[in-house]
Short mmCIF file of C-alpha atoms and ligand atoms in Angstrom, two decimals:
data_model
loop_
_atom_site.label_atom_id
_atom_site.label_comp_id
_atom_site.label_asym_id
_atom_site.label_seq_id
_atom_site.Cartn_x
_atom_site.Cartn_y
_atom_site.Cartn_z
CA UNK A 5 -66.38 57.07 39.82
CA UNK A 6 -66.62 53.73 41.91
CA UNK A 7 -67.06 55.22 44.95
CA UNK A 8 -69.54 57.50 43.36
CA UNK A 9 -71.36 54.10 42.53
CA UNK A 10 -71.00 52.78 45.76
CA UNK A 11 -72.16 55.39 47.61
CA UNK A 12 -75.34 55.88 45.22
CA UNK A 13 -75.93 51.56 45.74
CA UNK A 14 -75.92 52.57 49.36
CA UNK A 15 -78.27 55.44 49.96
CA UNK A 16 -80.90 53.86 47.57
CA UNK A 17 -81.55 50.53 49.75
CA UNK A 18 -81.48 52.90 52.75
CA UNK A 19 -83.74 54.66 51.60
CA UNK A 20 -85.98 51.68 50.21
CA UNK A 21 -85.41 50.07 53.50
CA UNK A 22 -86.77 52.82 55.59
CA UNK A 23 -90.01 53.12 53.85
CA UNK A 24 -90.51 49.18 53.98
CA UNK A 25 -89.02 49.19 57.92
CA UNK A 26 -91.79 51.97 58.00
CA UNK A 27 -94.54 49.99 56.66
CA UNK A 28 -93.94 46.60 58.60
CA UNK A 29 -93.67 48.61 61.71
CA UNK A 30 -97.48 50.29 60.65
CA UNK A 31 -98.83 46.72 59.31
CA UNK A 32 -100.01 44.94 62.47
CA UNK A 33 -102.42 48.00 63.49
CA UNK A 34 -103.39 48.77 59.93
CA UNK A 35 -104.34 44.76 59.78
CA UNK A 36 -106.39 45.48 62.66
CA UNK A 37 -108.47 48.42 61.22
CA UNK A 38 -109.03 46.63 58.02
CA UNK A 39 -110.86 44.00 59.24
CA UNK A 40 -112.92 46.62 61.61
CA UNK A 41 -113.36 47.96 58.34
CA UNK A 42 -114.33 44.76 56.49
CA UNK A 43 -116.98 43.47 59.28
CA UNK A 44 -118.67 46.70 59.25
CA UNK A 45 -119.25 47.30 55.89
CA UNK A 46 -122.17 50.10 55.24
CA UNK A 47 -123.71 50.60 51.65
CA UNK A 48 -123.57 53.59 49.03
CA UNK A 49 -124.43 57.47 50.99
CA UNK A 50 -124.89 55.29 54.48
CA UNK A 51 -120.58 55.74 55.41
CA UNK A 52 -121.36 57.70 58.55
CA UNK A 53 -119.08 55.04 60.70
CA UNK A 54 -116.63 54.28 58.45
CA UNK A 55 -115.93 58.03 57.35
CA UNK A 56 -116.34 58.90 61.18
CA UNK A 57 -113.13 56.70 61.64
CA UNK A 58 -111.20 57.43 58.79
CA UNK A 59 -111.31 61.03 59.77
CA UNK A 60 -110.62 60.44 63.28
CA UNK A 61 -107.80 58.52 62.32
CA UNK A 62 -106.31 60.98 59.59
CA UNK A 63 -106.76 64.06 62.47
CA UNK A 64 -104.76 61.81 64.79
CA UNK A 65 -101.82 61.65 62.46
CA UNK A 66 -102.14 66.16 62.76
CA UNK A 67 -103.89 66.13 59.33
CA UNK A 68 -106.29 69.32 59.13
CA UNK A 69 -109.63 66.93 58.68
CA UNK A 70 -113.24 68.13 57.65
CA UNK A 71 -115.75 65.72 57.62
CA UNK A 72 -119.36 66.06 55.80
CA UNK A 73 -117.94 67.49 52.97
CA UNK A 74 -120.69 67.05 50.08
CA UNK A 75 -124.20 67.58 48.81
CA UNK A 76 -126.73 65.18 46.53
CA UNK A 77 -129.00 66.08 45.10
CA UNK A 78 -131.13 64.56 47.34
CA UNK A 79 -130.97 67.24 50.07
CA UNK A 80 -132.32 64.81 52.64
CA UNK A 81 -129.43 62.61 52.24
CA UNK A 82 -125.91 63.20 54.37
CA UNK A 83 -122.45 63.51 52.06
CA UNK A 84 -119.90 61.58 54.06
CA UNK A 85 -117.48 63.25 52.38
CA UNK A 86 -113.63 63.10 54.65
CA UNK A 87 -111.05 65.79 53.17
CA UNK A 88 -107.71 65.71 54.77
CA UNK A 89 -104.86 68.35 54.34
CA UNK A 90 -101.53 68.28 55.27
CA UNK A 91 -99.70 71.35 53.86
CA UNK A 92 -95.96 71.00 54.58
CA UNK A 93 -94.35 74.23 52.63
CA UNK A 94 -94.65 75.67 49.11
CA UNK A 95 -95.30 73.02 46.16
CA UNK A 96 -97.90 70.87 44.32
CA UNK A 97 -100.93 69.77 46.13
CA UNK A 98 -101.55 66.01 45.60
CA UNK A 99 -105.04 64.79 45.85
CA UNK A 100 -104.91 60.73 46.99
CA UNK A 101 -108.55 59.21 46.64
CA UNK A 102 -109.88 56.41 48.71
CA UNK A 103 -113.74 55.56 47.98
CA UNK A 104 -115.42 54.29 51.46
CA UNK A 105 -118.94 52.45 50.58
CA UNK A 106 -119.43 48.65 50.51
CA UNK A 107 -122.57 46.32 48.12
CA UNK A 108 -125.43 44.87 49.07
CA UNK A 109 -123.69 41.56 48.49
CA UNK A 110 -124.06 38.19 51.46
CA UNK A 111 -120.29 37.55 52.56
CA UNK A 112 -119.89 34.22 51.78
CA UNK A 113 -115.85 33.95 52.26
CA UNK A 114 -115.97 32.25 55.66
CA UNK A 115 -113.34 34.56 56.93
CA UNK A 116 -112.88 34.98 60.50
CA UNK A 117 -113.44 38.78 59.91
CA UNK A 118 -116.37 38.14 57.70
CA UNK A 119 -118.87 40.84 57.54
CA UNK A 120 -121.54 41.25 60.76
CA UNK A 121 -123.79 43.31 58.43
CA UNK A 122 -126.34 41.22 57.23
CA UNK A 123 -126.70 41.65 53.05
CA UNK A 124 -123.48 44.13 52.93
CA UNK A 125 -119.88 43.26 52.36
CA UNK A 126 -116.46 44.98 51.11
CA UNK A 127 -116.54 43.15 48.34
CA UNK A 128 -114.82 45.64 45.73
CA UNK A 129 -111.99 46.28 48.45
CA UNK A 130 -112.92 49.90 49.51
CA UNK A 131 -112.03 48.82 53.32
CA UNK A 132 -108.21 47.88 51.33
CA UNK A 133 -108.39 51.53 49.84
CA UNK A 134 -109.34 53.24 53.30
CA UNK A 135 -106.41 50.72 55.00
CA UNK A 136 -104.15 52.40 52.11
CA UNK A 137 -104.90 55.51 52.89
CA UNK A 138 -104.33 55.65 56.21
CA UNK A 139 -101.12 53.87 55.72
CA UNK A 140 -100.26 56.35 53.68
CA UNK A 141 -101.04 59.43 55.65
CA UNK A 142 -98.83 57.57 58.51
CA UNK A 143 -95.62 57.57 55.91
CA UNK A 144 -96.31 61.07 54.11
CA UNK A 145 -96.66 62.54 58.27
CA UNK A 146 -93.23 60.65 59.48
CA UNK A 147 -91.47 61.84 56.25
CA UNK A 148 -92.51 64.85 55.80
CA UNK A 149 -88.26 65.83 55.43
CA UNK A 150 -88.59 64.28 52.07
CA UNK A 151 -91.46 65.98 50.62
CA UNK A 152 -92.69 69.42 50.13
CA UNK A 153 -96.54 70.72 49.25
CA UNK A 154 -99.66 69.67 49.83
CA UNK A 155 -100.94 66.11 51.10
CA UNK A 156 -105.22 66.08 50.34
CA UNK A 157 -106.60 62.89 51.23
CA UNK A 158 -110.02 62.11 50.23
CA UNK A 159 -112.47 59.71 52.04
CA UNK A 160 -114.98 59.34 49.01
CA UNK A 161 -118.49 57.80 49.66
CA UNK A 162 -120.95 56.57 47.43
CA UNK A 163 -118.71 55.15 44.58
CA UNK A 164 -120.63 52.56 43.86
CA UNK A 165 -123.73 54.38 42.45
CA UNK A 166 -121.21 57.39 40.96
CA UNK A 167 -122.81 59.74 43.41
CA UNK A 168 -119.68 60.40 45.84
CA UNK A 169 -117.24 62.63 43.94
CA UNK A 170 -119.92 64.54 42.14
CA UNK A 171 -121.10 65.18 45.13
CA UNK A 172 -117.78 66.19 46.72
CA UNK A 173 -117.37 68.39 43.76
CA UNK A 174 -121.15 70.19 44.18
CA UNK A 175 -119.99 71.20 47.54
CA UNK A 176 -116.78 73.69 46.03
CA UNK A 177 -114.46 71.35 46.88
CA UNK A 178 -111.86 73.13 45.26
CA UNK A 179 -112.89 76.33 46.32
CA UNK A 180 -113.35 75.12 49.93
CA UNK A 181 -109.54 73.12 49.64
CA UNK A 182 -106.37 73.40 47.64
CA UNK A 183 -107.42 73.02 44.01
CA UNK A 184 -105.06 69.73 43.22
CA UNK A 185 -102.15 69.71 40.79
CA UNK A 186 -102.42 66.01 40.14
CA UNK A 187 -105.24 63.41 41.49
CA UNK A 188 -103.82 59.94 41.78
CA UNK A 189 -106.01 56.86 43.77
CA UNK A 190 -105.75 53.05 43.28
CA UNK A 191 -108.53 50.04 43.15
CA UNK A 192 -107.42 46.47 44.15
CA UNK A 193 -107.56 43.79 41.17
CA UNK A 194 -108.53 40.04 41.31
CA UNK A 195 -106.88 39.82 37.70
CA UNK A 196 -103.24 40.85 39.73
CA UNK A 197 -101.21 39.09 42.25
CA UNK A 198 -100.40 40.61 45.16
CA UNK A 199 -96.66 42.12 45.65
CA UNK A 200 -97.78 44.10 42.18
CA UNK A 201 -99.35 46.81 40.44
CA UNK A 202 -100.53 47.05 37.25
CA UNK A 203 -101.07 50.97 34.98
CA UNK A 204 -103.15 51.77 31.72
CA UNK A 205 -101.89 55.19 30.35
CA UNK A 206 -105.03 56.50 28.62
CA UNK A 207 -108.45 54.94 29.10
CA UNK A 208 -108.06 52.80 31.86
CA UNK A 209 -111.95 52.09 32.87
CA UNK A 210 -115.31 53.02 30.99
CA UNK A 211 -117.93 55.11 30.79
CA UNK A 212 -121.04 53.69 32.25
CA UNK A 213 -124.52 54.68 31.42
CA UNK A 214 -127.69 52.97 32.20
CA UNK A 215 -130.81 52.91 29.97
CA UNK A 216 -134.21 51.52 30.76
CA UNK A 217 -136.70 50.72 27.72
CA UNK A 218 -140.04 49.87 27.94
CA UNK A 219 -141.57 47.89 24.88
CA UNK A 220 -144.94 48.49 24.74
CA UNK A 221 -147.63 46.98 23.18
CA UNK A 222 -151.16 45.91 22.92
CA UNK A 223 -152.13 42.61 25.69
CA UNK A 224 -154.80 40.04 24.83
CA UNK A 225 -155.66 36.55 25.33
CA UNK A 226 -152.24 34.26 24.49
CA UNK A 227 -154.56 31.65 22.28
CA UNK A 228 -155.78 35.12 20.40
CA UNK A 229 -152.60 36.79 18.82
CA UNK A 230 -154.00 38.41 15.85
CA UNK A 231 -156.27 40.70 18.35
CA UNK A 232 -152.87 41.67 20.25
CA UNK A 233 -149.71 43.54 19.79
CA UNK A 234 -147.10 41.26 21.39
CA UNK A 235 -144.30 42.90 23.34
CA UNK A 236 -142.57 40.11 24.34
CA UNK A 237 -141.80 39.38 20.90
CA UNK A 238 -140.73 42.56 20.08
CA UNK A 239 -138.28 42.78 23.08
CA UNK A 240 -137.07 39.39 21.75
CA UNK A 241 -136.05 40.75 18.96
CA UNK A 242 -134.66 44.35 20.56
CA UNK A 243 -132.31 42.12 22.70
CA UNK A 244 -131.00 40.44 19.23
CA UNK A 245 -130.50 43.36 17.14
CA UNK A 246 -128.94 45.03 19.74
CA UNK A 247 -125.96 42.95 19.69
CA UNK A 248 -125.05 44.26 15.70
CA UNK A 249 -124.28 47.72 17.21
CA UNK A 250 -121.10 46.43 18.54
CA UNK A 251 -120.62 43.50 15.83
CA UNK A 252 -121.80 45.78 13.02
CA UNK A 253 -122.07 49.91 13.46
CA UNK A 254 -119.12 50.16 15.62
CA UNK A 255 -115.34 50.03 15.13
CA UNK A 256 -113.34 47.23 16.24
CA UNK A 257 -110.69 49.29 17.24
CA UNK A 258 -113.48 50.90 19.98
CA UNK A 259 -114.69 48.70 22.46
CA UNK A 260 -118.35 48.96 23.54
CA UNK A 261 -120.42 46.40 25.68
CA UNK A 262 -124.02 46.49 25.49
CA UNK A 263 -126.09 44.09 28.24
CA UNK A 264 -129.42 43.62 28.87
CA UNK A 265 -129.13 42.81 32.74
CA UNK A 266 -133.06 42.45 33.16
CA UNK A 267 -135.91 41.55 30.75
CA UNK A 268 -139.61 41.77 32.49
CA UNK A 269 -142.57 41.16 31.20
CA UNK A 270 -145.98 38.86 31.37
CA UNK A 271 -147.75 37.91 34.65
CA UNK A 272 -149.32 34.15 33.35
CA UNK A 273 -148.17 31.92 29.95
CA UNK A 274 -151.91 32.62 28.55
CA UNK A 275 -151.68 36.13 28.60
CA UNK A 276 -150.22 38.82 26.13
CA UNK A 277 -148.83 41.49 28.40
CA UNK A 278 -148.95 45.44 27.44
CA UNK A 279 -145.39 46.03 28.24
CA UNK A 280 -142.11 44.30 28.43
CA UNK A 281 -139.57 46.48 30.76
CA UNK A 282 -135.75 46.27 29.68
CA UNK A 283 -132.87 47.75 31.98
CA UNK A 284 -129.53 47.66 30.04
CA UNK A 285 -125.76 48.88 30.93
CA UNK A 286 -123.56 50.34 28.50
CA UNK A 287 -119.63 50.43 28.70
CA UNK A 288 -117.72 52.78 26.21
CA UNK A 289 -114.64 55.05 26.20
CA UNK A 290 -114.82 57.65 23.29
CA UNK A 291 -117.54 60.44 24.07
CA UNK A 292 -118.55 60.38 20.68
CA UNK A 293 -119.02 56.39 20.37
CA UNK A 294 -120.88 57.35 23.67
CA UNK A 295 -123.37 59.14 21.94
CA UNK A 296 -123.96 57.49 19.08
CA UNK A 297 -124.39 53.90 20.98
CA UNK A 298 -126.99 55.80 23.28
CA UNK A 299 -128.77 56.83 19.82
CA UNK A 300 -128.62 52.99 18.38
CA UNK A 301 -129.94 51.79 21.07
CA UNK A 302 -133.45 54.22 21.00
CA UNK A 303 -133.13 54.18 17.05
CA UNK A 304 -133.31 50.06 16.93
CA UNK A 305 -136.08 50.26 20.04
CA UNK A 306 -137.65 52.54 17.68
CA UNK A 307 -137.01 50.29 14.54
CA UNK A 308 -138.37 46.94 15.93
CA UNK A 309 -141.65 47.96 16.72
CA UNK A 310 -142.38 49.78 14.05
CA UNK A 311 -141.72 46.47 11.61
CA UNK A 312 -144.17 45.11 13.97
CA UNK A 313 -146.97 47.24 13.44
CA UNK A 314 -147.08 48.92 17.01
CA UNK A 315 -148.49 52.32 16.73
CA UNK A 316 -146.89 55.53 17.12
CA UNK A 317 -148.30 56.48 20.00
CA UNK A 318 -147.11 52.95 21.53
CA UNK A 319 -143.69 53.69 20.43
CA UNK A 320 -140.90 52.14 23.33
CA UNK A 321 -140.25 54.86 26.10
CA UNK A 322 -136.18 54.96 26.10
CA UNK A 323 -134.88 56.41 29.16
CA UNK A 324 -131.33 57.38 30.20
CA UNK A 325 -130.36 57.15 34.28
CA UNK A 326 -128.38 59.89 34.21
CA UNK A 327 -127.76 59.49 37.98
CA UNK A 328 -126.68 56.52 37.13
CA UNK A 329 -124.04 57.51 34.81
CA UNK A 330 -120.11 58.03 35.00
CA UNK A 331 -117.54 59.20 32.71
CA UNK A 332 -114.49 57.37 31.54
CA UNK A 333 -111.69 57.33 34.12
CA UNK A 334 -108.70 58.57 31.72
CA UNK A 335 -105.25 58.28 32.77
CA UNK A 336 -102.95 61.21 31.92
CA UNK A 337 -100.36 59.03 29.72
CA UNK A 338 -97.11 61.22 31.11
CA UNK A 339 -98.01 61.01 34.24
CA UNK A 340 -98.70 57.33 34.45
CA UNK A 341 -95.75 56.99 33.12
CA UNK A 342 -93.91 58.93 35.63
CA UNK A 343 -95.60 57.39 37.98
CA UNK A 344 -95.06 53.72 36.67
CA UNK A 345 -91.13 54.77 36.64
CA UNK A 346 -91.40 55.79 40.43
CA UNK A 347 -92.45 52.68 41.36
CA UNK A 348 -90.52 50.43 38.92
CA UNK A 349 -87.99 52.12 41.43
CA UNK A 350 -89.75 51.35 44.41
CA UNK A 351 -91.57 48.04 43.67
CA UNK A 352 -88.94 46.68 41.31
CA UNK A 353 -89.85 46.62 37.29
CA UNK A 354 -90.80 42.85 37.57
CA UNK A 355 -93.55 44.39 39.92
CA UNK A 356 -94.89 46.68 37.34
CA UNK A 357 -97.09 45.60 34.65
CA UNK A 358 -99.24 47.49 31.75
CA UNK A 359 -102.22 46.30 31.69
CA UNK A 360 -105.25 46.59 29.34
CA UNK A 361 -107.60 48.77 30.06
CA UNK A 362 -111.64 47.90 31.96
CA UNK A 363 -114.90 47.71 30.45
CA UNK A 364 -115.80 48.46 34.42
CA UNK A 365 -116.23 52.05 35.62
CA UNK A 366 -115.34 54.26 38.46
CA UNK A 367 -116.43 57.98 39.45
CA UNK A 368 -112.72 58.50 40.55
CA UNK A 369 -112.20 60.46 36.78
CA UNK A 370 -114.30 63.20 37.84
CA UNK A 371 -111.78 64.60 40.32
CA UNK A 372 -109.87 65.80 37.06
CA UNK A 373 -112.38 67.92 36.00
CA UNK A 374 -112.33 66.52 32.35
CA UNK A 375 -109.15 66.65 31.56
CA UNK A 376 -108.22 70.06 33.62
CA UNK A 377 -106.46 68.07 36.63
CA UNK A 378 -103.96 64.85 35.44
CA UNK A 379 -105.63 62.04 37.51
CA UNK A 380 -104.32 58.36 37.44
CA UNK A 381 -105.84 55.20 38.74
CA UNK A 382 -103.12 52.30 39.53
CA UNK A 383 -104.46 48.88 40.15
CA UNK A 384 -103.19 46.64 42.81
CA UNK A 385 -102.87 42.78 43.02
CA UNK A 386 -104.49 41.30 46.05
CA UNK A 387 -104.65 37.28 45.13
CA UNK A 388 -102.38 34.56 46.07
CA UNK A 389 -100.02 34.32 42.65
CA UNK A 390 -100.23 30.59 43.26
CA UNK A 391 -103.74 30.82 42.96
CA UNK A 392 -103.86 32.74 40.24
CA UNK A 393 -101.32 30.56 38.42
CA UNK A 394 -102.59 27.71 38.77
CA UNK A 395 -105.59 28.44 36.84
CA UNK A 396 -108.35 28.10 39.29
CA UNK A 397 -110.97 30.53 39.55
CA UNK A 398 -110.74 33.19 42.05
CA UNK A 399 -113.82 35.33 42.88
CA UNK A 400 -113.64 38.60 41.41
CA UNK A 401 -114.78 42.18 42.60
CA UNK A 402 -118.47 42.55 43.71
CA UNK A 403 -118.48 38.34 44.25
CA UNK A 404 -119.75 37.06 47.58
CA UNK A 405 -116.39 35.48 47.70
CA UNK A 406 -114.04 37.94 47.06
CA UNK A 407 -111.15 37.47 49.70
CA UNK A 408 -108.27 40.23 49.34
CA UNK A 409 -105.11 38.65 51.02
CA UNK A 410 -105.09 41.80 53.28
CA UNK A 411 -100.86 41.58 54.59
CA UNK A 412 -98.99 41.62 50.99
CA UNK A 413 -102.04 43.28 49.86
CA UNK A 414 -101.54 46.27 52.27
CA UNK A 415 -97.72 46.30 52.06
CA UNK A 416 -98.03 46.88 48.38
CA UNK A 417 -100.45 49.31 48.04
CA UNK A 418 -99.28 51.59 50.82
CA UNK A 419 -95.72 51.51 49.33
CA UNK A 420 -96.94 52.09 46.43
CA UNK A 421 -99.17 55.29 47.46
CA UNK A 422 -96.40 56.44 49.54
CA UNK A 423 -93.96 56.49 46.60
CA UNK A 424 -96.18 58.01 43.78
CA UNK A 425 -97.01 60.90 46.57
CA UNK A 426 -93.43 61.39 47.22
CA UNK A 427 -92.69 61.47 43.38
CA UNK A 428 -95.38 64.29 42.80
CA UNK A 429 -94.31 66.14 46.11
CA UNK A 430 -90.27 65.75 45.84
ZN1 ZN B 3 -117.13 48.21 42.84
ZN1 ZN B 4 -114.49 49.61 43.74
#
């Protein structure tokens, strides 16, 4: 029995050891291609350089790599889609997700590596997820004794207008590839320090939709309002009712955001205008609370000018942008579970925190094909914990200062990668 013990207290640290020997051995040259990465950012369906290296790298490390994998619906525009396989025997094929494109955002860290792209920048932390992924193709390649299946590594552009996966998907990707057993990615966090990981099982980030609603109404002279129907008025009060669908139609126990980002209207402070033009975002989880926020929304449109005498056939115009729009990411809860246990083991359990779920979104979901493929999203810390401790405010994702610590950042999320793929594949 004791040496039964000992032995076991033995071959786990070597193990352990290996993968973090492994990854320290890796760091320096993956430090090197994330801040390539992060001063060449390129915005949403424009990833032709950073896909072009990803895939170069991944083919390098003897993955099977085809590039250009997607369509849009814009035919005119290119799919930088990267798939990678590495097949290595019989068993589960693993799809790992990295998303590629960066924001029109102006760097304003100050960071030696800063962005040379004038009005881009990483600042969500895809060049962290492309780092990840490439650290992890290095580890799943070098071990492949301790694994068995399929390895499909995804270079995903376009996340952040929701374009990328759908995209992948409207070019067969499962047809064309391994259909995946399981679908697992992660997103850095400014909320998490780095050296750990936090997990949602269930909804983990929501749906998004955006709506655009035009109040119309009837312009005049601003000293003349009796002659006029006055849309700015109207709006006013859109914008304030709006706020009792979450305070009054919906549950509590459902969260729901509804903002109104952008309010236009009026060209001079003496005239009425015929139209005020209203572009809101709208965060949810349930389908059905989906819905019936979507139909609030046009019903109190509907509502408010009709109280103020607009005609009919002025009524608001209510528009969805449904190429705007993106599921909720869901997190199979046994999986994440299993998955949270694998790296309890790896990470240690002080590393590995449940966290509450996002009112942001992500296309990542869609690789599940609601519901038919488990998919889990894990979110990584990448902020000094002194910094976060000590209360100050650290930029967040899509802020012009948003400064990833790259080295613990790195280590973290690659181990972390490595193990959950090794988990799914042992
Ligand atoms: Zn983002
Ligand atoms: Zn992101």
């Amino acid at each position: 029995m004791k040496r039964a013990l000992l032995s076991l207290a033995l071959a786990l640290p070597t193990f352990a050891q290996t993968i973090d020997q492994r990854i320290e051995r890796e760091l320096p040259s993956l430090l090197t291609t994330y801040k390539t990465l992060h001063a060449a950012p390129e915005l949403s369906t424009q990833e032709a350089k950073s896909s072009a290296l990803v895939a170069a790298r991944l083919r390098e490390l003897g993955y099977d790599v085809t590039e250009r994998v997607g369509k849009y619906d814009d035919p005119a525009k290119t799919c930088y889609g990267v798939v990678a396989i590495l097949k290595n025997g019989n068993g589960p094929v693993v799809l790992i997700r990295s998303d590629m494109d960066a924001l029109p955002v102006t760097e304003q860290t100050g960071l030696p590596y800063a962005s040379t792209t004038a009005g881009v920048m990483h600042a969500c932390g895809h060049d962290i997820h492309m780092t990840t992924l490439l650290g992890t193709a290095k580890m799943l390649a070098d071990l492949k004794s301790q694994w068995h299946g399929t390895a499909m590594l995804i270079g995903q552009p376009a996340e952040e207008v929701v374009a990328g996966a759908r995209g992948m998907l409207n070019d067969n990707l499962y047809e064309r590839f391994p259909r995946p057993t399981y679908a697992i990615a992660l997103h850095d966090s400014a909320d998490i320090p780095y050296g750990k990981i936090g997990y949602t099982p269930g909804y983990t980030m929501s749906a998004s939709d955006s709506v655009n609603v035009t109040i119309r109404g009837q312009g005049g002279h601003g000293a003349r309002p009796q002659n006029a129907k006055d849309p700015v008025v109207v709006a006013s009060e859109f914008v304030v009712a709006l706020q009792t669908i979450v305070s009054r139609e919906r549950s509590p126990l459902d969260p729901v955001v509804v903002t109104v980002g952008s309010i236009h209207g009026g060209t001079k402070r003496n005239i009425i205008p015929d139209d005020v033009k209203l572009q809101l975002t709208v965060r949810t989880y349930k389908p059905e609370v989906r819905q019936r926020v979507l139909d609030s929304i046009a019903r109190i449109a509907k509502g408010v000018a009709m109280a103020a005498g607009i005609p009919d056939e002025l009524a608001p115009v209510v528009e969805q942008v449904t190429a705007e729009a993106s599921e909720a990411t869901y997190n199979d809860p046994a999986l994440t579970q299993r998955l949270a246990s694998a790296l309890e083991k790896a990470l240690g359990a002080d590393n590995v925190l449940e966290i509450d779920p996002l009112m942001v979104s992500e296309d990542f979901g869609r690789f599940g094909l609601g519901g038919k493929i488990p998919t889990v999203m894990m979110h990584v810390g990448a902020v000094d914990p002194a910094r976060l401790a000590s209360g100050e405010r650290v930029p967040g994702l899509h802020s012009s200062g948003f400064a990833p610590v790259p080295e613990p950042t790195l280590r973290t999320a690659i181990k972390s990668m490595t193990s959950m793929a090794l988990e799914l594949l042992k």
